[in-house]
Protein backbone atom coordinates (compact mmCIF):
# COMPACT_ATOMS: atom_id res chain seq x y z
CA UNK A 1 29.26 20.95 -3.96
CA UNK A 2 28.20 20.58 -0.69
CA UNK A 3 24.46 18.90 -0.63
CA UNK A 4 21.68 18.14 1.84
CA UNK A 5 19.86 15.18 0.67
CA UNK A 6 16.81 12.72 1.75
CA UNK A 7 14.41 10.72 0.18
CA UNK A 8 14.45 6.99 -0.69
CA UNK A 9 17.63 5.37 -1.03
CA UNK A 10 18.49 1.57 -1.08
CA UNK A 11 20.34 -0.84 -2.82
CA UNK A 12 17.93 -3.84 -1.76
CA UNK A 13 14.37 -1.97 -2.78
CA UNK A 14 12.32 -0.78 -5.68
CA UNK A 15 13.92 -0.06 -8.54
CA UNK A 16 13.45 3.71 -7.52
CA UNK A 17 15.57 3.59 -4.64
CA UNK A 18 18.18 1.49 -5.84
CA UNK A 19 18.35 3.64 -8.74
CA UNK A 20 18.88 6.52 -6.03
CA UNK A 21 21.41 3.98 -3.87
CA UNK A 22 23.61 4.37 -7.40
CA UNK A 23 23.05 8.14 -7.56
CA UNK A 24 24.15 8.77 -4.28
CA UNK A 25 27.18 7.16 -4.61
CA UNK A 26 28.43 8.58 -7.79
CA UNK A 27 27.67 11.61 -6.20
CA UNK A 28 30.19 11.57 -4.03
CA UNK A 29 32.50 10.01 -5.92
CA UNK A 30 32.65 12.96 -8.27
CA UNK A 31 34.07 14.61 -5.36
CA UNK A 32 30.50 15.77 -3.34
CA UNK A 33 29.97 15.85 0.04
CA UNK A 34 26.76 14.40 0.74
CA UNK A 35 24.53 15.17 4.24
CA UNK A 36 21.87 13.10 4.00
CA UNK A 37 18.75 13.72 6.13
CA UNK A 38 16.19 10.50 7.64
CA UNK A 39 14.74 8.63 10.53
CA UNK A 40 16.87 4.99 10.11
CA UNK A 41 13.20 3.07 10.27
CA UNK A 42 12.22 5.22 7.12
CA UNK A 43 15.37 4.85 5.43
CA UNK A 44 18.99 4.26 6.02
CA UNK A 45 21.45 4.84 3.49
CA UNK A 46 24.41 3.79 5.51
CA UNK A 47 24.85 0.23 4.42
CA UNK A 48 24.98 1.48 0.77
CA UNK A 49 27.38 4.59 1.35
CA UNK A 50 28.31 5.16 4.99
CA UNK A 51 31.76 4.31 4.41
CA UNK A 52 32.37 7.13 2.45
CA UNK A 53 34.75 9.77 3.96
CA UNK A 54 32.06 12.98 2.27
CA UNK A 55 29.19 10.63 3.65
CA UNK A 56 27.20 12.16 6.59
CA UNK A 57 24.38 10.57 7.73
CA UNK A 58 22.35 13.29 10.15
CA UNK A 59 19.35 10.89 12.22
CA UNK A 60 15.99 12.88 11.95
CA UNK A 61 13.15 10.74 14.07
CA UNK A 62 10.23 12.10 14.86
CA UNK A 63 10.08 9.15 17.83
CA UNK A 64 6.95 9.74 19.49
CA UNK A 65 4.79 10.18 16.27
CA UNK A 66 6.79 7.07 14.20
CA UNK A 67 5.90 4.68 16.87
CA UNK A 68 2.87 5.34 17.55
CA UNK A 69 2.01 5.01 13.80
CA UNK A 70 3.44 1.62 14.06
CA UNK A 71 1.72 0.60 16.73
CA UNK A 72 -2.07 1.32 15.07
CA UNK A 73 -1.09 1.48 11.38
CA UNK A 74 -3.70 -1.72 10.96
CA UNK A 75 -6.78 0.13 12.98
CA UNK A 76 -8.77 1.81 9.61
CA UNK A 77 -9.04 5.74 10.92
CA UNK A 78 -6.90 5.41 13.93
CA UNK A 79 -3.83 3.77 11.19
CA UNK A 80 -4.36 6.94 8.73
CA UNK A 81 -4.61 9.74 10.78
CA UNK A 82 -1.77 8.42 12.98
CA UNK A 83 -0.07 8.13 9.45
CA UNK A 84 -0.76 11.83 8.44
CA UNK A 85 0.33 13.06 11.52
CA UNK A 86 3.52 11.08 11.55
CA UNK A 87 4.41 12.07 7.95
CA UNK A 88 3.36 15.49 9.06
CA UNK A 89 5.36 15.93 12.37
CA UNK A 90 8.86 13.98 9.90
CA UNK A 91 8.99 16.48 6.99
CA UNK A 92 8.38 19.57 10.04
CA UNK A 93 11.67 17.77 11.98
CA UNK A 94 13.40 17.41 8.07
CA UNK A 95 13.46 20.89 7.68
CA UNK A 96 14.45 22.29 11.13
CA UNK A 97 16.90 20.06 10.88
CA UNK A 98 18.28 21.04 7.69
CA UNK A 99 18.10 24.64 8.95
CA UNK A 100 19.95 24.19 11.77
CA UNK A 101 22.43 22.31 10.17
CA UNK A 102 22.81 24.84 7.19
CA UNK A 103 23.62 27.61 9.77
CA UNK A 104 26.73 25.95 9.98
CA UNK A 105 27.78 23.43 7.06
CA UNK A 106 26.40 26.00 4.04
CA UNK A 107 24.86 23.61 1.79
CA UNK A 108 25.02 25.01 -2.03
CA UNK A 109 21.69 22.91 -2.51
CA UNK A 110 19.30 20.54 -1.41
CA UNK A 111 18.10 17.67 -3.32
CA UNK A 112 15.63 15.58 -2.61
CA UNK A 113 15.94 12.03 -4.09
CA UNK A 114 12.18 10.49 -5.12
CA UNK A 115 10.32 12.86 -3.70
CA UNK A 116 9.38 16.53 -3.75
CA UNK A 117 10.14 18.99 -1.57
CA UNK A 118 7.68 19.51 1.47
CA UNK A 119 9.02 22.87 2.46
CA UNK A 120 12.15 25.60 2.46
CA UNK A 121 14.92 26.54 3.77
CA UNK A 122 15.92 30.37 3.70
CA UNK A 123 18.64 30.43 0.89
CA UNK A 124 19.20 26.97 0.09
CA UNK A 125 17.77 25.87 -3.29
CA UNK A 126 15.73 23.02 -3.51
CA UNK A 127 15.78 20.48 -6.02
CA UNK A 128 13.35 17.96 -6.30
CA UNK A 129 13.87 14.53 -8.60
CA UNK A 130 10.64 13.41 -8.01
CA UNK A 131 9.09 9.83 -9.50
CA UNK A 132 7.13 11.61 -11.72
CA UNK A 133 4.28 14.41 -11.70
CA UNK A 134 1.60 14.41 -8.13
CA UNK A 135 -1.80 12.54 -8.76
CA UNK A 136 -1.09 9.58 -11.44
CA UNK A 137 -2.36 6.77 -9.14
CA UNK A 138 -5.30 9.15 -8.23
CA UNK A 139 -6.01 10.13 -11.82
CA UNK A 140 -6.00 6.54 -12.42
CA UNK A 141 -8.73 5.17 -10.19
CA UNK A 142 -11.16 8.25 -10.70
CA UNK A 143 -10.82 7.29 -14.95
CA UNK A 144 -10.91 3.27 -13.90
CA UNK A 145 -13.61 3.56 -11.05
CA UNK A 146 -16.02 1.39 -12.86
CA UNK A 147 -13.48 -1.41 -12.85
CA UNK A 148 -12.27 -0.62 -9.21
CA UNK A 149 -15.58 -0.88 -8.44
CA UNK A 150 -16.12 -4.44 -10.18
CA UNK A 151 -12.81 -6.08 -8.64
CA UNK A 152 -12.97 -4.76 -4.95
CA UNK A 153 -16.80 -3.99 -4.22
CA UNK A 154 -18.91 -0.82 -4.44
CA UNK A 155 -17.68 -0.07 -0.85
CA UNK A 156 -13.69 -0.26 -1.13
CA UNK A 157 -14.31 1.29 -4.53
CA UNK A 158 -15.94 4.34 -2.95
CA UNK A 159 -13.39 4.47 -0.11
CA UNK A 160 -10.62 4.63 -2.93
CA UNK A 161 -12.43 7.37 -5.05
CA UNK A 162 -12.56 9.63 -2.11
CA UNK A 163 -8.98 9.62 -1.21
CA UNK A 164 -8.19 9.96 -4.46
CA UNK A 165 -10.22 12.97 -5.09
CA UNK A 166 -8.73 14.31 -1.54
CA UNK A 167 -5.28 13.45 -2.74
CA UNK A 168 -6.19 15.70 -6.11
CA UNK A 169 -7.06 18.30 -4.65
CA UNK A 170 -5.31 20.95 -2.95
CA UNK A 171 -4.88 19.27 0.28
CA UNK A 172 -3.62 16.31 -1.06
CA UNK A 173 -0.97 17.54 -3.97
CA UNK A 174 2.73 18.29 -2.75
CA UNK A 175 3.62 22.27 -2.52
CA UNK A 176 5.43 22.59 -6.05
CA UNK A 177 6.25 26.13 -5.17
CA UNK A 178 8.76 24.62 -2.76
CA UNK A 179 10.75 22.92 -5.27
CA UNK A 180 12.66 25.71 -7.38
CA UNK A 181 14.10 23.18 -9.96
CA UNK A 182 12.73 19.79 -10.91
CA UNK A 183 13.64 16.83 -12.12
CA UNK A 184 11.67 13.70 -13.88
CA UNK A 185 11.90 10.59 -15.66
CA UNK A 186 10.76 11.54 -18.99
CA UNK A 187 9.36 14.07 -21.52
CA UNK A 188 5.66 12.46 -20.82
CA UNK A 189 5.64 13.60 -17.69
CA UNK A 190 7.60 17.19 -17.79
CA UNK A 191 4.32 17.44 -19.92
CA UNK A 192 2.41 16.72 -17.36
CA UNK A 193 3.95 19.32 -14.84
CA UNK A 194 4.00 21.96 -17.40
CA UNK A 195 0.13 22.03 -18.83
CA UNK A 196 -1.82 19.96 -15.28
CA UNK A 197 0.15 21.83 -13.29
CA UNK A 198 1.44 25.02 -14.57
CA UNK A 199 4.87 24.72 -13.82
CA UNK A 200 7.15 26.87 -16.00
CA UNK A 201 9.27 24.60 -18.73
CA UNK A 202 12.53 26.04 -17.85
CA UNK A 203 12.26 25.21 -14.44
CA UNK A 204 11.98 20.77 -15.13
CA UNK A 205 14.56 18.84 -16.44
CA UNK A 206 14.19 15.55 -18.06
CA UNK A 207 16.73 12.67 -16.41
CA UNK A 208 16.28 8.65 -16.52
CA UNK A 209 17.56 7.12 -13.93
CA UNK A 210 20.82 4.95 -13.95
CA UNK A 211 20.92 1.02 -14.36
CA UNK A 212 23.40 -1.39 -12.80
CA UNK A 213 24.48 -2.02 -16.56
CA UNK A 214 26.70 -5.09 -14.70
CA UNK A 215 23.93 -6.48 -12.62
CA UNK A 216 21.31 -6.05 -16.25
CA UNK A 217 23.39 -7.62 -19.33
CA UNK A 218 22.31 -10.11 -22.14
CA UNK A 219 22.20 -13.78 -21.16
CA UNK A 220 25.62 -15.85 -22.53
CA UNK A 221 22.71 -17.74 -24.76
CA UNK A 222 20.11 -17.25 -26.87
CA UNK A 223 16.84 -17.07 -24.62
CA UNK A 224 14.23 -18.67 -27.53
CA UNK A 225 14.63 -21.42 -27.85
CA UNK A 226 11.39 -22.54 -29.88
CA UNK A 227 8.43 -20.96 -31.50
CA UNK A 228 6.76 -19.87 -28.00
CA UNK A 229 7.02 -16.02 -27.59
CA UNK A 230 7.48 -15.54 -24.09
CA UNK A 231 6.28 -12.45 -22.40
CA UNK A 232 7.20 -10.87 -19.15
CA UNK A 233 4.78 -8.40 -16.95
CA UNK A 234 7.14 -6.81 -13.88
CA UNK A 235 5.80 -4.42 -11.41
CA UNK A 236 3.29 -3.71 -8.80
CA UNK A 237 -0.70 -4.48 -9.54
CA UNK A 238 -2.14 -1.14 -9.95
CA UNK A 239 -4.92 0.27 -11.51
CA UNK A 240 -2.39 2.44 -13.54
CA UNK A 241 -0.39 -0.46 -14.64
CA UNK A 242 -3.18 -1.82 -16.82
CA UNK A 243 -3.10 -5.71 -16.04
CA UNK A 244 -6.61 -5.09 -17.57
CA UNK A 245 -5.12 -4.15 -20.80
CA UNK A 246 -2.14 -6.84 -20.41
CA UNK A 247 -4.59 -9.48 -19.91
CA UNK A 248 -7.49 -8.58 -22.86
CA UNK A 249 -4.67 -8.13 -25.03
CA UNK A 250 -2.65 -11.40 -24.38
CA UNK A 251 -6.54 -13.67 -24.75
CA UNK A 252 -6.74 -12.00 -27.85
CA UNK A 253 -3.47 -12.42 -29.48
CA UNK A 254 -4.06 -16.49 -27.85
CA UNK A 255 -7.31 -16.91 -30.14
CA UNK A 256 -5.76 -15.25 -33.10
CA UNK A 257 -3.63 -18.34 -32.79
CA UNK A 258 -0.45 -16.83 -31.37
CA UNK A 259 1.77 -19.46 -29.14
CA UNK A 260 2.65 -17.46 -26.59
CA UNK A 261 3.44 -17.95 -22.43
CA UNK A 262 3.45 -14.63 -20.12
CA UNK A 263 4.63 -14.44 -16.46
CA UNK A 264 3.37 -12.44 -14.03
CA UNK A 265 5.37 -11.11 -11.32
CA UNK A 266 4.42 -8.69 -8.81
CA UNK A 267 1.43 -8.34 -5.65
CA UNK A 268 -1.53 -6.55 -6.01
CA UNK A 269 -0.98 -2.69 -4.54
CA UNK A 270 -3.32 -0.67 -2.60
CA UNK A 271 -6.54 -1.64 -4.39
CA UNK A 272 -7.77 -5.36 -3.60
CA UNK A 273 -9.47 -7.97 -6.20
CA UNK A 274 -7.01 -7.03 -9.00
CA UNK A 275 -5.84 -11.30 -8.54
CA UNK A 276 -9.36 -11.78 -9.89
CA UNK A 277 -8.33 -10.79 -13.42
CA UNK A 278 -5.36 -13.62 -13.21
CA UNK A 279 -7.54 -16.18 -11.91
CA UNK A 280 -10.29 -15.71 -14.51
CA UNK A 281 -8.42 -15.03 -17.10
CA UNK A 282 -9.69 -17.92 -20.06
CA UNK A 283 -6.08 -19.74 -20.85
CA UNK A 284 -4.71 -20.55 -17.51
CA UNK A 285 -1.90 -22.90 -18.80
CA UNK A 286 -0.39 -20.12 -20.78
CA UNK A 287 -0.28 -17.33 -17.35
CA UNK A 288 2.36 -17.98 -14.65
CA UNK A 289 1.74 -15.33 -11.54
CA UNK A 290 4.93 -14.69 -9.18
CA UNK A 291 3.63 -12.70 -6.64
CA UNK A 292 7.21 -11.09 -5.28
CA UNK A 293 10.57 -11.91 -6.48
CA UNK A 294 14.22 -10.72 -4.66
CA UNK A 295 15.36 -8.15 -7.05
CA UNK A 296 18.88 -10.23 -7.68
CA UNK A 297 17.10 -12.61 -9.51
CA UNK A 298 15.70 -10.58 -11.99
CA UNK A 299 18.40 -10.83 -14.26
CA UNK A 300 17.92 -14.16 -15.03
CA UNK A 301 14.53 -13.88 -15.44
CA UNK A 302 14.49 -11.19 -17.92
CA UNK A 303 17.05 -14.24 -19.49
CA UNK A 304 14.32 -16.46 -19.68
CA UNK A 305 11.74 -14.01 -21.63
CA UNK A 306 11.73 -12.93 -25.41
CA UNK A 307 10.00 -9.34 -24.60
CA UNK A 308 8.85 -7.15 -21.67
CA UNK A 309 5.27 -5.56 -21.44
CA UNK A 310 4.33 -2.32 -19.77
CA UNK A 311 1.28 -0.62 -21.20
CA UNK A 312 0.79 1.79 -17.92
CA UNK A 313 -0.31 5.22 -18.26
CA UNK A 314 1.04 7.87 -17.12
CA UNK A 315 4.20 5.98 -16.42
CA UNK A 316 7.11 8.62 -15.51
CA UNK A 317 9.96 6.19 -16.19
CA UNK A 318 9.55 2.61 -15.94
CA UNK A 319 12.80 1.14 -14.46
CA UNK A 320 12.00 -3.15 -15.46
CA UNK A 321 11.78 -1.33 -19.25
CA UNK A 322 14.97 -0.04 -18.58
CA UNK A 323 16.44 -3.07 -17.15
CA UNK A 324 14.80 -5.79 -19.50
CA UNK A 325 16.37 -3.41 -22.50
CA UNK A 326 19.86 -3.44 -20.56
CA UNK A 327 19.11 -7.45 -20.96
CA UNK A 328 18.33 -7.30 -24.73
CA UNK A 329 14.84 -7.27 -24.65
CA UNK A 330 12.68 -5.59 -27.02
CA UNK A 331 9.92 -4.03 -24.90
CA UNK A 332 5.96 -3.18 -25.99
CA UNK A 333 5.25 0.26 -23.70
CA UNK A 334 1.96 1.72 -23.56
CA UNK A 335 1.01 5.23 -25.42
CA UNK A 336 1.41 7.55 -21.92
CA UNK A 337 4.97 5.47 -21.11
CA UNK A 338 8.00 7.89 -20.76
CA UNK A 339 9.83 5.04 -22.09
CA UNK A 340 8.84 6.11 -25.47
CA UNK A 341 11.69 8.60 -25.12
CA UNK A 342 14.34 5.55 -25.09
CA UNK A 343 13.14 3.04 -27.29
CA UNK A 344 14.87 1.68 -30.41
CA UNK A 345 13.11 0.07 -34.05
CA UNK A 346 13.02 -3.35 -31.93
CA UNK A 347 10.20 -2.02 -29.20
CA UNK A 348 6.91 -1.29 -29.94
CA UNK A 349 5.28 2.51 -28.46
CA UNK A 350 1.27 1.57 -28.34
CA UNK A 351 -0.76 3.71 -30.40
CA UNK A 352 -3.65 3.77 -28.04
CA UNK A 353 -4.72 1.34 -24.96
CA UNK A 354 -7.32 -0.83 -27.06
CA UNK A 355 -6.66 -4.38 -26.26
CA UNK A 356 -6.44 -4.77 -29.98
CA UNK A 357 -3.43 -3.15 -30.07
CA UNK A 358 -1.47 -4.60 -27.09
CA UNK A 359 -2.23 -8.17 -28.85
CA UNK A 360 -1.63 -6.92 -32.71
CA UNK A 361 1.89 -5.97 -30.81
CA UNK A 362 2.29 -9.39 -29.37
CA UNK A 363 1.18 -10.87 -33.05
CA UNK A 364 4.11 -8.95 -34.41
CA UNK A 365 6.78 -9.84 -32.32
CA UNK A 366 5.54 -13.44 -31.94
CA UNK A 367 5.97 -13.80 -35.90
CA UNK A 368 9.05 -12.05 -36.16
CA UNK A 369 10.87 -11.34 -32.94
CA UNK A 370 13.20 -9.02 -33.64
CA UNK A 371 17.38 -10.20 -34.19
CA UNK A 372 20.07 -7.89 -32.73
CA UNK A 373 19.38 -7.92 -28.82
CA UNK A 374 22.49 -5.82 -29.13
CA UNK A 375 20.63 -3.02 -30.52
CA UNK A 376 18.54 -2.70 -27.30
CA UNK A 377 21.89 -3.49 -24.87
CA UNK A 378 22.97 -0.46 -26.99
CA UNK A 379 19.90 1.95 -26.53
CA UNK A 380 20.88 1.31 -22.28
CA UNK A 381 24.19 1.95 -22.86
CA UNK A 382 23.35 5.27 -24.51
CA UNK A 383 20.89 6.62 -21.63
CA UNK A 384 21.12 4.82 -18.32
CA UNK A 385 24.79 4.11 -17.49
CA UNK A 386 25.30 5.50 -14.34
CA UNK A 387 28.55 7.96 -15.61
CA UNK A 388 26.26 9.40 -18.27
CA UNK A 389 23.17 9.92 -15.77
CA UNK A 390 25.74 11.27 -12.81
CA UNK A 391 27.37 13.75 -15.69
CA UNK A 392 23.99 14.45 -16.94
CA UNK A 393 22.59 15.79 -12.92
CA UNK A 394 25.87 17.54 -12.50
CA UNK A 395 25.12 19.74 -15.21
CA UNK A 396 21.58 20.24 -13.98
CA UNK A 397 22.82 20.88 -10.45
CA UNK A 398 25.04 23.06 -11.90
CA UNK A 399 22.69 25.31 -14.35
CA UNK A 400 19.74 25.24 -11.40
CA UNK A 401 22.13 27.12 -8.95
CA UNK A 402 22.72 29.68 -11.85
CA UNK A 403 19.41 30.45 -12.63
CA UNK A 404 17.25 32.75 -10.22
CA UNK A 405 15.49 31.48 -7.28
CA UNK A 406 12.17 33.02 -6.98
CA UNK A 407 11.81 32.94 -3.51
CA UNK A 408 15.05 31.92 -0.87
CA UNK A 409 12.69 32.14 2.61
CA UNK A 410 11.05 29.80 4.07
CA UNK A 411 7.67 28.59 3.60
């Protein structure tokens, strides 16, 4: 096939993007040629693929609008307007782009790589492999408000809940319609699309996304070395991510007599005050925070930890599950984690997000971590080596250009 593609794509980001950064190249070696579509201060794909002989990187910067968003980014209004216009003025240069360069290249598709697509072009199909359904982070603070409000102030809490009722709404949510075939992490959130959202069933596939199975593998040695269960948190500070829960759930398993030592490791996101729950929390000499970590290291620090928690809601696909898995880790995943579709008997799928839960978890795996790391190495093998996931969007790609577009014109 011949493919337009943007979105976010690096081998030295998130776990998204260097998800995406493996994609990308197994795309074309499968025999693909690849156009891919950005502004280089957005993202550049070039250092992980531009060698590639069915690589084509076409530059798409909106100049004025980009550096002038630079420029005022920390002013309050002045930073998000100039944002929203410069987002605005990118996606409008994406597509004319891809138009004009369709004219004469004839794409069979267009797939857009952690994102959704903002718009059409006439008969070009879009596919969208989005993080996960519009609105989670939104959803989240309008449900956790009260909290929001407790950590960061009655003001910033306020500021948050507007956005995020703006962001709900119908000026805030990406155009669906533009995306004729979709693709996310998990069956939690195809749910999502299909009943919030109303997108038909048949047109959203279900994909996890690929894991350097070389870079993630089992440590040579045994990581426990003594009776202390040691648990890992990795990811951003969020209100979805429920350090709340984490934290509640780890003081309670610590009074019920469990020996146990968690790490922290990850900044606080877009909301401010969530380090307040860290630096009150009662047992400070069992809580290490890491505030940011290079990604290469991760490895061994997964090596270092008996089990990895992540009770977030609404979590599409959690890559550090994925990863701590492809380590040998059992993992404890909360009850709205599309990691319940790839777990094996050694993780733990919360029932509910009661603290009492997340610690009767922690009780169980402190008194009998499970043996067989290889069971979990196995699980990884099974669903996120990057052949099977590559195989697995081929066949997607394939089946979405067969089916009937309901609308080939643009926007």
């Amino acid at each position: 096939m011949k493919i337009a593609v943007s979105g976010y794509v690096s081998a030295q980001e998130g776990s998204v993007a260097s998800a995406n950064a493996l994609l990308l190249r197994s795309l074309l070696e499968d025999g693909h040629e690849v156009d891919f579509f950005s502004k280089p201060s957005f993202v550049d794909p070039r250092p992980c693929v531009g060698e590639h002989e069915r690589f084509r990187f076409v530059c798409t910067d909106n100049v004025g609008p980009d550096r002038f968003r630079a420029r005022v980014k920390k002013i309050p209004a002045l930073g998000f307007m100039a944002c929203r216009v410069d987002c605005a003025t990118y996606e409008r240069l994406l597509l004319r782009k891809m138009r004009q360069q369709h004219a004469t290249r004839q794409y069979d598709l267009c797939l857009w790589l952690g994102d959704y697509a903002p718009g059409r072009v006439r008969n070009l199909p879009m596919i969208s492999f989005a993080q996960g359904p519009p609105g989670t982070d939104a959803r989240s603070i309008v449900s956790r408000f009260a909290e929001i409000k407790k950590l960061a102030g009655p003001r910033k809490a306020l500021q948050w809940l507007m956005l995020a009722r703006i962001r709900l709404s119908s000026i805030g949510l990406p155009g669906l319609r533009h995306s004729d075939h979709i693709i996310v992490g998990s069956q939690q959130s195809k749910k999502t699309l299909t009943e919030v959202y109303g997108i038909e069933e048949e047109r959203v596939d279900t994909l996890p996304y690929p894991i350097d199975l070389n870079m993630f593998r089992p440590a040579n040695e045994s990581a426990r070395k003594n009776a202390e269960l040691r648990v890992l948190w990795l990811g951003r500070i969020i209100p979805r991510k429920r350090l709340d829960l984490f934290l509640r759930g780890l003081e309670l398993a610590i009074r019920q007599g469990l020996h146990v030592r968690a790490t922290i490791v990850g900044g606080t996101g877009f909301v401010p005050g969530y380090e307040k729950l860290i630096e009150s929390f009662p047992f400070p000499d069992r809580l290490s925070w890491i505030k940011s970590m290079p990604r290469t290291e991760v490895p061994a620090l997964l090596g270092q930890h008996d089990v990895l928690a992540q009770p977030s809601d609404e979590e599409n696909f959690g890559s550090s599950v994925a990863e701590a898995q492809a380590c040998g880790l059992p993992v404890i995943v909360g009850h709205t984690n599309g990691n319940a579709d790839y777990l094996c008997d050694r993780d733990i799928h919360l029932a509910d997000d009661r603290p009492e839960t997340f610690a009767s978890a922690l009780m169980r795996l402190g008194q009998h971590l499970p043996e067989a790391p290889v069971k979990s190495r196995t699980v990884a093998e099974r669903y996120f080596d990057l052949g099977r996931v590559t195989s697995q969007i081929n066949t997607i790609l394939e089946n979405a250009l067969r089916s009937p577009f309901k609308n080939l014109s643009p926007a």
